[in-house]
């Protein structure tokens, strides 16, 4: 549940870099996603065809501040996005480092404070840092979106232990792994750890067959969640025979 909205799918899909608007629509439908994220810049650049896709998909829109590097820029972009898309939801990205596209935690918290005070429902793209997470919640965010790996890298979960710690620390807060997921198995891994949802874009948009990949991600995310709910066996350092040893034939 995000800001009081109940959803069936735990996959959120990005809408950039697809070969065509038609392929994007096919991918959205195949994924089962109910939330798609869209950047104000892309909406402006792509015009009518893209707008049609947004309305045809019947997904809930999560506008984002992709490409913003300062709190001021992100706040202005969010305000414009609210006007253009008619929603108070905003995926808040404030990029702090050119090579890794790592979020700037200080500017992120600053922008989140301003936007929450203005009634936005903020989905902050952050790192696994617990203190930054605390500050974002204090600012009024009700969701956290830790990165899996740098955007567009497809590296999967670079710091699974950090995400595990975050899950334990922020029990009850929806956690969405955002960025860096390259394969369905990586998304399933995050879901098995009890994270609530996945936001991804490049792995689907750049697949040879985006719709088929979107479907694979949808299924993997569902399987990962089912495994988490079923309760995974504890991991062991040593072997533990799965076949009972009593009743073995004794050979003289
Ligand atoms: C579309 C969007 O919001 C991206 O900034 C997001 O973080 C996805 O990252 P990947 O492209 O690595 O999946």
mmCIF file of C-alpha atoms and ligand atoms in Angstrom:
data_model
loop_
_atom_site.group_PDB
_atom_site.id
_atom_site.type_symbol
_atom_site.label_atom_id
_atom_site.label_comp_id
_atom_site.label_asym_id
_atom_site.label_seq_id
_atom_site.Cartn_x
_atom_site.Cartn_y
_atom_site.Cartn_z
ATOM 1 C CA UNK A 1 0.000 0.000 0.000
ATOM 2 C CA UNK A 2 1.390 3.381 -1.001
ATOM 3 C CA UNK A 3 -0.138 6.517 0.495
ATOM 4 C CA UNK A 4 -3.417 4.741 1.129
ATOM 5 C CA UNK A 5 -3.599 3.188 -2.351
ATOM 6 C CA UNK A 6 -3.826 -0.600 -2.462
ATOM 7 C CA UNK A 7 -2.276 -2.311 -5.477
ATOM 8 C CA UNK A 8 -2.064 -5.869 -6.719
ATOM 9 C CA UNK A 9 1.192 -5.641 -8.663
ATOM 10 C CA UNK A 10 4.514 -5.034 -6.903
ATOM 11 C CA UNK A 11 6.258 -3.930 -10.097
ATOM 12 C CA UNK A 12 6.547 -0.271 -11.064
ATOM 13 C CA UNK A 13 7.755 0.379 -14.569
ATOM 14 C CA UNK A 14 9.768 3.246 -16.047
ATOM 15 C CA UNK A 15 8.724 4.581 -19.443
ATOM 16 C CA UNK A 16 12.034 5.804 -20.932
ATOM 17 C CA UNK A 17 14.240 4.364 -23.696
ATOM 18 C CA UNK A 18 11.694 2.078 -25.392
ATOM 19 C CA UNK A 19 12.085 1.619 -29.143
ATOM 20 C CA UNK A 20 8.570 2.979 -29.762
ATOM 21 C CA UNK A 21 5.409 4.030 -27.896
ATOM 22 C CA UNK A 22 3.690 0.830 -29.096
ATOM 23 C CA UNK A 23 6.412 -1.359 -27.578
ATOM 24 C CA UNK A 24 6.158 0.609 -24.354
ATOM 25 C CA UNK A 25 2.415 -0.040 -24.170
ATOM 26 C CA UNK A 26 2.916 -3.777 -24.838
ATOM 27 C CA UNK A 27 5.531 -3.928 -22.087
ATOM 28 C CA UNK A 28 3.322 -2.143 -19.572
ATOM 29 C CA UNK A 29 0.464 -4.511 -20.293
ATOM 30 C CA UNK A 30 2.651 -7.636 -20.159
ATOM 31 C CA UNK A 31 4.232 -6.557 -16.868
ATOM 32 C CA UNK A 32 0.950 -6.230 -15.010
ATOM 33 C CA UNK A 33 2.301 -2.990 -13.502
ATOM 34 C CA UNK A 34 -0.255 -0.625 -12.041
ATOM 35 C CA UNK A 35 2.171 2.259 -11.548
ATOM 36 C CA UNK A 36 4.353 3.763 -14.233
ATOM 37 C CA UNK A 37 6.877 6.500 -13.676
ATOM 38 C CA UNK A 38 7.237 9.326 -16.142
ATOM 39 C CA UNK A 39 9.586 12.265 -16.339
ATOM 40 C CA UNK A 40 8.319 15.716 -17.080
ATOM 41 C CA UNK A 41 11.091 16.186 -19.645
ATOM 42 C CA UNK A 42 10.113 13.087 -21.571
ATOM 43 C CA UNK A 43 6.444 13.998 -21.560
ATOM 44 C CA UNK A 44 7.353 17.406 -22.946
ATOM 45 C CA UNK A 45 9.631 15.979 -25.619
ATOM 46 C CA UNK A 46 7.562 13.060 -26.877
ATOM 47 C CA UNK A 47 4.218 14.749 -27.236
ATOM 48 C CA UNK A 48 0.896 13.244 -28.295
ATOM 49 C CA UNK A 49 1.907 9.597 -28.904
ATOM 50 C CA UNK A 50 3.399 9.338 -25.436
ATOM 51 C CA UNK A 51 0.405 11.026 -23.828
ATOM 52 C CA UNK A 52 -1.892 8.507 -25.527
ATOM 53 C CA UNK A 53 0.141 5.637 -24.113
ATOM 54 C CA UNK A 54 -0.125 7.112 -20.645
ATOM 55 C CA UNK A 55 -3.892 7.263 -20.826
ATOM 56 C CA UNK A 56 -4.297 3.915 -22.648
ATOM 57 C CA UNK A 57 -2.246 2.046 -20.069
ATOM 58 C CA UNK A 58 -4.727 2.945 -17.303
ATOM 59 C CA UNK A 59 -1.847 2.851 -14.824
ATOM 60 C CA UNK A 60 -1.440 5.277 -12.004
ATOM 61 C CA UNK A 61 1.212 7.869 -12.856
ATOM 62 C CA UNK A 62 4.228 8.473 -10.680
ATOM 63 C CA UNK A 63 5.952 11.542 -12.139
ATOM 64 C CA UNK A 64 9.663 11.768 -11.358
ATOM 65 C CA UNK A 65 12.314 14.442 -11.056
ATOM 66 C CA UNK A 66 14.909 12.495 -13.067
ATOM 67 C CA UNK A 67 17.893 14.607 -14.077
ATOM 68 C CA UNK A 68 17.620 17.092 -11.195
ATOM 69 C CA UNK A 69 20.854 17.871 -9.354
ATOM 70 C CA UNK A 70 19.733 20.364 -6.705
ATOM 71 C CA UNK A 71 16.881 20.514 -4.213
ATOM 72 C CA UNK A 72 15.621 23.692 -5.865
ATOM 73 C CA UNK A 73 15.532 22.133 -9.322
ATOM 74 C CA UNK A 74 13.734 19.037 -7.976
ATOM 75 C CA UNK A 75 11.140 21.090 -6.101
ATOM 76 C CA UNK A 76 10.404 23.220 -9.174
ATOM 77 C CA UNK A 77 10.141 20.115 -11.369
ATOM 78 C CA UNK A 78 7.794 18.452 -8.868
ATOM 79 C CA UNK A 79 5.528 21.487 -8.786
ATOM 80 C CA UNK A 80 5.375 21.533 -12.590
ATOM 81 C CA UNK A 81 4.717 17.785 -12.701
ATOM 82 C CA UNK A 82 1.786 18.187 -10.309
ATOM 83 C CA UNK A 83 0.250 20.717 -12.697
ATOM 84 C CA UNK A 84 0.912 18.686 -15.838
ATOM 85 C CA UNK A 85 -0.060 15.225 -14.555
ATOM 86 C CA UNK A 86 -2.663 16.174 -11.972
ATOM 87 C CA UNK A 87 -1.215 14.055 -9.157
ATOM 88 C CA UNK A 88 0.529 14.830 -5.876
ATOM 89 C CA UNK A 89 2.632 11.677 -6.142
ATOM 90 C CA UNK A 90 6.254 12.392 -6.972
ATOM 91 C CA UNK A 91 9.286 10.135 -7.267
ATOM 92 C CA UNK A 92 11.957 12.413 -5.915
ATOM 93 C CA UNK A 93 15.383 12.033 -7.493
ATOM 94 C CA UNK A 94 18.176 14.452 -6.678
ATOM 95 C CA UNK A 95 21.354 13.187 -8.269
ATOM 96 C CA UNK A 96 24.602 13.904 -6.434
ATOM 97 C CA UNK A 97 27.281 12.154 -8.461
ATOM 98 C CA UNK A 98 27.747 12.121 -12.211
ATOM 99 C CA UNK A 99 29.277 8.653 -12.649
ATOM 100 C CA UNK A 100 27.149 6.628 -10.249
ATOM 101 C CA UNK A 101 23.994 8.782 -10.362
ATOM 102 C CA UNK A 102 24.005 8.305 -6.592
ATOM 103 C CA UNK A 103 21.377 10.386 -4.809
ATOM 104 C CA UNK A 104 22.549 13.476 -2.912
ATOM 105 C CA UNK A 105 21.123 12.654 0.543
ATOM 106 C CA UNK A 106 21.334 16.214 1.872
ATOM 107 C CA UNK A 107 19.540 17.806 -1.075
ATOM 108 C CA UNK A 108 17.089 14.893 -1.106
ATOM 109 C CA UNK A 109 16.021 15.460 2.503
ATOM 110 C CA UNK A 110 15.834 19.218 1.925
ATOM 111 C CA UNK A 111 13.583 18.787 -1.135
ATOM 112 C CA UNK A 112 11.458 16.140 0.619
ATOM 113 C CA UNK A 113 10.794 18.529 3.522
ATOM 114 C CA UNK A 114 9.580 21.269 1.175
ATOM 115 C CA UNK A 115 7.437 18.956 -0.953
ATOM 116 C CA UNK A 116 5.811 17.085 1.953
ATOM 117 C CA UNK A 117 4.933 20.429 3.547
ATOM 118 C CA UNK A 118 3.248 21.370 0.267
ATOM 119 C CA UNK A 119 1.093 18.245 0.336
ATOM 120 C CA UNK A 120 3.085 16.083 -2.085
ATOM 121 C CA UNK A 121 3.215 12.329 -1.499
ATOM 122 C CA UNK A 122 6.891 11.728 -1.952
ATOM 123 C CA UNK A 123 8.652 8.540 -3.094
ATOM 124 C CA UNK A 124 12.334 9.352 -2.435
ATOM 125 C CA UNK A 125 15.082 7.607 -4.405
ATOM 126 C CA UNK A 126 17.718 7.077 -1.720
ATOM 127 C CA UNK A 127 20.587 4.839 -0.622
ATOM 128 C CA UNK A 128 20.510 2.125 2.081
ATOM 129 C CA UNK A 129 21.643 4.676 4.696
ATOM 130 C CA UNK A 130 19.444 4.303 7.787
ATOM 131 C CA UNK A 131 19.918 7.863 9.024
ATOM 132 C CA UNK A 132 18.936 9.348 5.684
ATOM 133 C CA UNK A 133 15.909 7.051 5.730
ATOM 134 C CA UNK A 134 14.969 8.330 9.207
ATOM 135 C CA UNK A 135 15.302 11.943 8.064
ATOM 136 C CA UNK A 136 13.097 11.270 5.039
ATOM 137 C CA UNK A 137 10.406 9.774 7.256
ATOM 138 C CA UNK A 138 10.698 12.740 9.633
ATOM 139 C CA UNK A 139 10.229 15.011 6.612
ATOM 140 C CA UNK A 140 6.902 13.284 5.938
ATOM 141 C CA UNK A 141 7.732 10.549 3.398
ATOM 142 C CA UNK A 142 5.733 7.350 3.910
ATOM 143 C CA UNK A 143 7.728 5.242 1.432
ATOM 144 C CA UNK A 144 11.477 4.767 0.881
ATOM 145 C CA UNK A 145 13.085 3.754 -2.403
ATOM 146 C CA UNK A 146 16.611 2.455 -1.803
ATOM 147 C CA UNK A 147 18.740 1.840 -4.870
ATOM 148 C CA UNK A 148 19.704 -1.666 -5.915
ATOM 149 C CA UNK A 149 22.687 -0.424 -7.952
ATOM 150 C CA UNK A 150 23.460 2.633 -10.093
ATOM 151 C CA UNK A 151 20.675 3.542 -12.516
ATOM 152 C CA UNK A 152 20.976 1.738 -15.837
ATOM 153 C CA UNK A 153 23.818 -0.520 -14.641
ATOM 154 C CA UNK A 154 21.879 -3.792 -14.406
ATOM 155 C CA UNK A 155 24.147 -4.905 -11.546
ATOM 156 C CA UNK A 156 21.341 -6.119 -9.293
ATOM 157 C CA UNK A 157 21.575 -5.809 -5.513
ATOM 158 C CA UNK A 158 25.049 -4.391 -4.838
ATOM 159 C CA UNK A 159 24.505 -4.287 -1.072
ATOM 160 C CA UNK A 160 22.025 -7.004 -0.086
ATOM 161 C CA UNK A 161 23.065 -6.847 3.580
ATOM 162 C CA UNK A 162 22.374 -3.109 3.642
ATOM 163 C CA UNK A 163 18.904 -3.731 2.227
ATOM 164 C CA UNK A 164 18.297 -6.506 4.758
ATOM 165 C CA UNK A 165 19.249 -4.140 7.585
ATOM 166 C CA UNK A 166 16.975 -1.507 6.139
ATOM 167 C CA UNK A 167 14.104 -4.009 5.990
ATOM 168 C CA UNK A 168 14.586 -4.877 9.646
ATOM 169 C CA UNK A 169 14.962 -1.259 10.742
ATOM 170 C CA UNK A 170 12.006 0.123 8.803
ATOM 171 C CA UNK A 171 9.504 -2.654 9.522
ATOM 172 C CA UNK A 172 6.092 -1.486 8.373
ATOM 173 C CA UNK A 173 7.420 1.191 5.997
ATOM 174 C CA UNK A 174 6.990 0.293 2.307
ATOM 175 C CA UNK A 175 10.438 -0.189 0.749
ATOM 176 C CA UNK A 176 10.754 -0.171 -3.036
ATOM 177 C CA UNK A 177 14.044 -1.178 -4.652
ATOM 178 C CA UNK A 178 14.616 1.393 -7.359
ATOM 179 C CA UNK A 179 17.274 1.197 -10.061
ATOM 180 C CA UNK A 180 20.063 -1.092 -11.154
ATOM 181 C CA UNK A 181 17.999 -4.258 -11.501
ATOM 182 C CA UNK A 182 19.154 -6.131 -14.605
ATOM 183 C CA UNK A 183 17.461 -9.542 -14.446
ATOM 184 C CA UNK A 184 14.260 -11.067 -13.066
ATOM 185 C CA UNK A 185 16.272 -13.241 -10.646
ATOM 186 C CA UNK A 186 17.672 -10.070 -9.027
ATOM 187 C CA UNK A 187 14.180 -8.687 -8.571
ATOM 188 C CA UNK A 188 13.065 -12.003 -7.060
ATOM 189 C CA UNK A 189 16.021 -11.880 -4.659
ATOM 190 C CA UNK A 190 14.879 -8.486 -3.344
ATOM 191 C CA UNK A 191 11.317 -9.712 -2.947
ATOM 192 C CA UNK A 192 12.460 -12.844 -1.099
ATOM 193 C CA UNK A 193 14.183 -10.509 1.379
ATOM 194 C CA UNK A 194 10.841 -8.908 2.186
ATOM 195 C CA UNK A 195 11.187 -5.699 0.223
ATOM 196 C CA UNK A 196 7.787 -4.531 -0.909
ATOM 197 C CA UNK A 197 8.151 -3.679 -4.584
ATOM 198 C CA UNK A 198 10.581 -3.016 -7.442
ATOM 199 C CA UNK A 199 10.876 -0.042 -9.764
ATOM 200 C CA UNK A 200 12.799 -0.719 -12.945
ATOM 201 C CA UNK A 201 13.162 0.624 -16.443
ATOM 202 C CA UNK A 202 16.329 -0.136 -18.417
ATOM 203 C CA UNK A 203 16.229 -3.937 -18.100
ATOM 204 C CA UNK A 204 12.854 -4.019 -19.826
ATOM 205 C CA UNK A 205 13.303 -1.118 -22.258
ATOM 206 C CA UNK A 206 16.640 -2.459 -23.528
ATOM 207 C CA UNK A 207 15.654 -6.143 -23.709
ATOM 208 C CA UNK A 208 15.540 -7.747 -27.145
ATOM 209 C CA UNK A 209 11.835 -8.361 -26.523
ATOM 210 C CA UNK A 210 10.659 -5.789 -23.955
ATOM 211 C CA UNK A 211 7.142 -7.205 -23.555
ATOM 212 C CA UNK A 212 8.455 -10.721 -22.880
ATOM 213 C CA UNK A 213 10.986 -9.348 -20.399
ATOM 214 C CA UNK A 214 8.321 -7.286 -18.681
ATOM 215 C CA UNK A 215 6.211 -10.421 -18.270
ATOM 216 C CA UNK A 216 9.217 -12.315 -16.869
ATOM 217 C CA UNK A 217 9.834 -9.552 -14.320
ATOM 218 C CA UNK A 218 6.179 -9.514 -13.293
ATOM 219 C CA UNK A 219 6.259 -13.259 -12.643
ATOM 220 C CA UNK A 220 9.621 -13.216 -10.856
ATOM 221 C CA UNK A 221 8.480 -10.452 -8.538
ATOM 222 C CA UNK A 222 5.327 -12.335 -7.711
ATOM 223 C CA UNK A 223 7.281 -15.563 -7.134
ATOM 224 C CA UNK A 224 9.753 -13.743 -4.885
ATOM 225 C CA UNK A 225 6.935 -12.310 -2.801
ATOM 226 C CA UNK A 226 5.228 -15.692 -2.515
ATOM 227 C CA UNK A 227 8.516 -17.219 -1.341
ATOM 228 C CA UNK A 228 8.918 -14.493 1.285
ATOM 229 C CA UNK A 229 5.401 -15.055 2.550
ATOM 230 C CA UNK A 230 5.927 -18.842 2.568
ATOM 231 C CA UNK A 231 8.960 -18.386 4.859
ATOM 232 C CA UNK A 232 12.367 -19.353 3.513
ATOM 233 C CA UNK A 233 14.393 -21.998 5.309
ATOM 234 C CA UNK A 234 17.260 -20.689 7.452
ATOM 235 C CA UNK A 235 20.626 -20.629 5.740
ATOM 236 C CA UNK A 236 23.291 -22.921 7.227
ATOM 237 C CA UNK A 237 27.061 -22.873 7.075
ATOM 238 C CA UNK A 238 27.353 -26.659 7.191
ATOM 239 C CA UNK A 239 25.614 -29.516 5.422
ATOM 240 C CA UNK A 240 22.599 -31.086 7.073
ATOM 241 C CA UNK A 241 21.490 -34.361 5.449
ATOM 242 C CA UNK A 242 18.010 -34.040 4.042
ATOM 243 C CA UNK A 243 17.512 -37.813 3.922
ATOM 244 C CA UNK A 244 17.144 -39.513 7.337
ATOM 245 C CA UNK A 245 20.059 -41.784 8.230
ATOM 246 C CA UNK A 246 18.138 -44.278 10.405
ATOM 247 C CA UNK A 247 17.165 -47.495 8.725
ATOM 248 C CA UNK A 248 20.263 -47.622 6.501
ATOM 249 C CA UNK A 249 21.267 -51.148 5.503
ATOM 250 C CA UNK A 250 24.257 -52.374 7.475
ATOM 251 C CA UNK A 251 26.767 -54.106 5.254
ATOM 252 C CA UNK A 252 28.887 -56.608 7.156
HETATM 253 C C1 LIG B 1 12.867 5.557 -14.741
HETATM 254 C C2 LIG B 1 13.469 5.861 -13.470
HETATM 255 O O1 LIG B 1 12.858 6.373 -12.581
HETATM 256 C C3 LIG B 1 14.890 5.515 -13.272
HETATM 257 O O2 LIG B 1 15.552 6.625 -12.798
HETATM 258 C C4 LIG B 1 14.912 4.377 -12.331
HETATM 259 O O3 LIG B 1 15.664 4.643 -11.250
HETATM 260 C C5 LIG B 1 15.126 3.070 -12.992
HETATM 261 O O4 LIG B 1 16.436 2.607 -13.017
HETATM 262 P P1 LIG B 1 16.861 1.409 -14.011
HETATM 263 O O5 LIG B 1 16.751 1.972 -15.380
HETATM 264 O O6 LIG B 1 18.258 1.058 -13.616
HETATM 265 O O7 LIG B 1 15.909 0.292 -13.806
#
